[in-house]
XYZ file of C-alpha atoms in Angstrom:
328
model
C -41.804 -6.045 163.946
C -43.763 -2.811 163.847
C -41.205 -1.227 166.208
C -38.317 -1.987 163.842
C -40.213 -0.730 160.783
C -41.060 2.523 162.567
C -37.391 2.957 163.561
C -36.206 2.217 159.992
C -38.584 4.790 158.553
C -37.427 7.326 161.117
C -33.714 6.714 160.382
C -34.300 6.802 156.597
C -36.003 10.180 156.948
C -33.124 11.414 159.151
C -30.712 10.187 156.477
C -32.558 12.123 153.756
C -32.464 15.290 155.837
C -28.758 14.812 156.484
C -28.115 14.222 152.795
C -29.950 17.491 151.908
C -28.065 19.538 154.469
C -24.888 17.890 153.314
C -25.556 19.299 149.830
C -26.450 22.798 150.991
C -23.888 23.545 153.704
C -20.625 23.132 151.702
C -22.028 25.277 148.896
C -22.897 28.008 151.391
C -19.162 28.408 152.100
C -17.383 31.260 150.344
C -14.961 30.253 147.630
C -14.933 27.852 144.719
C -13.211 24.433 144.995
C -11.621 24.490 141.564
C -10.496 28.118 141.904
C -9.004 27.223 145.342
C -7.230 24.324 143.715
C -5.398 26.667 141.363
C -4.939 29.513 143.833
C -1.309 28.716 144.581
C -0.399 27.654 141.057
C 2.943 29.049 139.830
C 1.548 29.729 136.335
C -1.502 31.668 135.322
C -4.491 29.413 134.659
C -6.886 30.469 131.907
C -10.636 30.557 132.426
C -10.936 27.843 129.727
C -8.694 25.488 131.760
C -10.690 26.204 134.914
C -13.968 25.465 133.063
C -12.517 22.206 131.736
C -11.393 21.157 135.205
C -14.834 21.965 136.590
C -16.446 19.701 133.990
C -13.953 16.941 134.750
C -14.690 17.049 138.472
C -18.413 17.308 138.050
C -18.847 20.987 138.956
C -20.973 21.838 135.982
C -22.881 25.143 135.967
C -26.642 24.838 135.905
C -29.801 24.994 137.948
C -29.403 23.981 141.546
C -31.927 21.212 141.274
C -29.880 19.600 138.451
C -26.816 19.708 140.742
C -28.830 18.192 143.566
C -30.078 15.219 141.534
C -26.573 14.664 140.210
C -25.388 14.656 143.816
C -28.129 12.212 144.869
C -27.118 9.869 142.065
C -23.479 9.947 143.257
C -24.640 9.113 146.838
C -26.754 6.074 145.930
C -24.204 4.752 143.444
C -21.382 5.579 145.901
C -19.389 7.292 143.162
C -18.421 10.322 145.212
C -16.183 11.939 142.608
C -12.623 13.204 142.616
C -11.046 15.256 145.368
C -9.811 18.713 144.484
C -7.703 19.119 147.672
C -6.070 15.647 147.190
C -6.241 15.550 143.346
C -6.146 13.072 141.577
C -7.295 10.835 144.489
C -10.963 9.871 144.493
C -13.181 10.475 147.487
C -13.772 6.747 147.798
C -10.014 6.185 148.059
C -9.568 8.941 150.561
C -12.363 7.602 152.797
C -10.910 4.029 152.545
C -7.506 5.338 153.616
C -8.823 7.387 156.528
C -11.861 5.438 157.865
C -9.852 2.643 159.450
C -7.835 5.045 161.587
C -10.988 6.769 162.849
C -12.731 3.507 163.577
C -9.702 2.242 165.453
C -9.467 5.399 167.583
C -13.236 5.720 168.186
C -13.759 2.011 168.906
C -10.788 1.656 171.320
C -11.523 4.869 173.218
C -15.218 4.096 173.627
C -14.685 0.531 174.794
C -11.988 1.677 177.225
C -14.194 4.466 178.532
C -17.086 2.012 178.871
C -14.977 -0.483 180.899
C -13.335 2.069 183.186
C -16.521 4.187 183.642
C -18.697 1.097 184.344
C -16.333 -0.298 187.003
C -15.928 3.130 188.651
C -19.712 3.564 188.551
C -20.347 0.212 190.218
C -18.037 1.036 193.123
C -19.261 4.604 193.385
C -22.874 3.332 193.755
C -21.911 0.579 196.234
C -19.859 3.050 198.278
C -22.386 5.795 197.869
C -21.590 8.820 200.110
C -17.987 7.695 200.722
C -14.897 9.687 199.922
C -14.387 7.604 196.826
C -17.843 8.529 195.514
C -17.394 12.168 196.455
C -14.111 12.421 194.534
C -14.624 10.155 191.496
C -18.184 11.086 190.417
C -17.896 14.894 190.408
C -14.299 14.678 189.127
C -15.156 12.801 185.944
C -18.310 14.821 185.435
C -16.159 17.952 185.492
C -13.804 16.389 182.956
C -16.734 15.541 180.703
C -17.783 19.234 180.770
C -14.403 20.330 179.482
C -14.293 20.542 175.623
C -12.137 17.806 174.048
C -10.019 20.468 172.379
C -8.913 21.768 175.805
C -8.174 18.275 177.128
C -6.300 17.442 173.952
C -4.137 20.599 174.090
C -3.243 19.937 177.734
C -2.344 16.291 177.069
C -0.314 17.342 173.987
C 1.620 20.038 175.907
C 2.328 17.928 179.014
C 3.137 14.510 177.594
C 4.147 15.407 174.050
C 5.951 18.710 174.139
C 7.169 19.148 177.741
C 7.948 15.529 178.805
C 8.373 14.247 175.237
C 7.148 10.777 176.259
C 5.013 10.242 173.152
C 4.837 11.555 169.580
C 2.682 14.607 168.990
C 1.401 13.819 165.475
C 0.651 11.180 162.838
C -0.359 7.608 163.216
C 2.896 5.944 162.349
C 6.632 6.778 162.585
C 7.666 9.114 159.829
C 8.632 7.229 156.676
C 7.434 3.905 158.002
C 5.719 1.482 155.653
C 2.711 -0.405 156.921
C 3.357 -4.168 156.903
C 0.585 -6.058 158.760
C 2.887 -9.071 159.136
C 5.472 -6.989 160.997
C 5.312 -6.476 164.789
C 6.919 -3.052 164.342
C 3.806 -1.848 162.499
C 1.561 -2.585 165.484
C 3.944 -1.132 168.047
C 4.340 2.020 165.963
C 0.544 2.450 165.622
C 0.002 1.821 169.344
C 2.803 4.238 170.350
C 1.456 7.032 168.151
C -2.128 6.421 169.330
C -1.431 6.855 173.050
C -2.117 10.563 173.343
C -5.174 10.793 171.118
C -6.532 7.616 172.778
C -6.108 9.058 176.253
C -7.776 12.296 175.205
C -10.765 10.567 173.564
C -11.187 8.103 176.435
C -11.024 10.630 179.283
C -13.671 12.744 177.603
C -16.184 9.792 177.637
C -15.603 8.149 181.003
C -17.885 10.519 182.956
C -20.969 9.592 180.947
C -20.588 5.862 181.425
C -19.686 6.327 185.141
C -22.789 8.379 186.000
C -25.008 6.092 183.857
C -23.816 2.966 185.693
C -23.915 4.647 189.121
C -27.460 5.756 188.670
C -28.569 2.311 187.387
C -26.858 0.624 190.300
C -28.405 2.915 192.934
C -31.852 2.206 191.586
C -31.231 -1.562 191.684
C -29.700 -1.671 195.182
C -33.139 -0.942 196.691
C -34.770 -3.919 194.913
C -36.113 -6.770 196.961
C -33.831 -9.463 195.365
C -30.741 -7.438 196.425
C -32.028 -7.219 199.996
C -32.719 -11.040 199.914
C -29.209 -11.725 198.580
C -27.720 -9.719 201.400
C -29.995 -11.536 203.922
C -28.762 -14.903 202.673
C -25.250 -13.917 203.719
C -23.786 -13.824 200.197
C -20.399 -12.163 199.806
C -20.268 -8.488 198.912
C -18.563 -9.171 195.600
C -21.227 -11.684 194.601
C -24.058 -9.307 195.457
C -22.445 -6.415 193.596
C -21.359 -8.190 190.392
C -23.659 -11.229 190.061
C -26.892 -9.503 191.073
C -26.752 -5.705 190.848
C -24.090 -5.026 188.184
C -25.436 -7.664 185.753
C -28.833 -6.053 185.635
C -27.452 -2.521 185.638
C -25.481 -3.315 182.502
C -28.648 -3.523 180.346
C -29.158 0.193 179.724
C -25.378 0.771 179.773
C -24.779 -1.714 176.890
C -27.275 0.196 174.785
C -25.563 3.444 175.734
C -22.349 1.894 174.492
C -23.824 1.303 171.040
C -24.996 4.920 170.817
C -21.671 6.168 172.100
C -19.826 4.284 169.354
C -21.898 6.107 166.779
C -21.401 9.457 168.465
C -17.685 8.842 168.844
C -17.286 9.009 165.081
C -18.093 12.681 165.191
C -16.376 13.330 168.482
C -12.990 11.981 167.309
C -12.720 14.570 164.531
C -11.484 17.313 166.879
C -9.005 14.907 168.534
C -7.668 13.900 165.118
C -7.196 17.519 164.120
C -5.227 18.326 167.328
C -2.897 15.355 166.941
C -2.823 15.354 163.143
C -4.045 11.780 163.266
C -4.580 10.342 159.765
C -8.285 9.798 160.126
C -11.468 11.391 158.828
C -10.976 14.509 161.011
C -7.605 15.397 159.488
C -9.012 14.782 155.992
C -12.001 17.025 156.784
C -9.766 19.864 158.003
C -7.792 19.770 154.722
C -11.053 19.596 152.747
C -12.440 22.634 154.511
C -9.249 24.627 153.854
C -9.384 23.587 150.177
C -13.126 24.116 149.749
C -13.292 20.467 148.619
C -17.060 19.859 148.291
C -16.672 16.298 147.146
C -14.612 15.222 150.168
C -16.754 17.164 152.640
C -19.880 15.577 151.327
C -18.380 12.107 151.322
C -17.026 12.414 154.863
C -20.173 13.865 156.322
C -22.433 11.303 154.707
C -20.121 8.476 155.918
C -20.199 9.822 159.521
C -23.984 10.195 159.333
C -24.492 6.609 158.112
C -22.262 5.228 160.900
C -24.046 7.213 163.604
C -27.523 6.301 162.384
C -26.500 2.620 162.049
C -25.166 2.493 165.591
C -28.287 4.188 166.949
C -30.378 1.571 165.206
C -28.221 -1.161 166.696
C -28.855 0.382 170.130
C -32.601 0.234 169.483
C -32.347 -3.442 168.495
C -30.289 -4.244 171.629
C -32.827 -2.494 173.903
C -35.665 -4.625 172.488
C -33.580 -7.817 172.416
C -32.279 -7.527 175.991
C -35.480 -6.263 177.651
C -38.476 -8.676 177.255
C -40.889 -5.995 178.476
C -40.103 -3.749 175.492
C -40.086 -6.722 173.134
C -43.681 -7.486 174.082
C -44.692 -3.818 173.731
C -42.980 -3.526 170.385
C -45.168 -6.149 168.721
């Protein structure tokens, strides 16, 4: 119990630091959100109208500490204000419209990368030193070192622009209406998600592959593996029933952490493919100096990442009895 309390205190402190930085960083950017909102207006906007709009949106002039406590109140009541870049949409509505797309992309890509990377890691460890291991392990490690923006641009150019096999932007066919009772909705979403999903998946496979390979190599020298081989058990049974099952323990916890980290990692992919998730909304918010949206998106991403890290801590203790005894 003490372990969980310590982790909760740690994550709450990390959340407070993130909330404070979330308040400071957008305001350090040059430009004013309300002024940017009227920058391209066809008619001249009077200072009085700008001041009235600032008051309506909550950008009241005053001491910085007053603004900070107003900001804290909005966080804990989850009343994140009105967007200036997407006016008159509220930040809550914007997050609700975008979060599902990001969760879908991040969840699917991470689970796919986990499955592919774990299987490849198992065989790379079992065939250690073979041509398969020599090609697969360094190859995916090299891919992991390449920035996602480079992988995304290559995939976009080859499969979207040159071959024209898949759409290059958006999450649905243009003009389509989402109807969750229609099969066309699901096929349209899947078809538009192919390229961003490939990009996000390829960038993560290397980490899971090396993690599983290292865990397997450590376990293959254990006595119970040697005994299983000595009993004449089949190779598949030794690999999957004995070695892989135990090697999955740290890999499962790595999956939980990767799901949290994927929330931040998908933003670049979404910007490249104009995918209608949090990343695309963040890009528009940055261009429009939309403090409200930036703060809402960043705090949402932070909460998801900290939550998944806490889940990983819980899984580590739940799956490993040794840690569970030490955590009391």
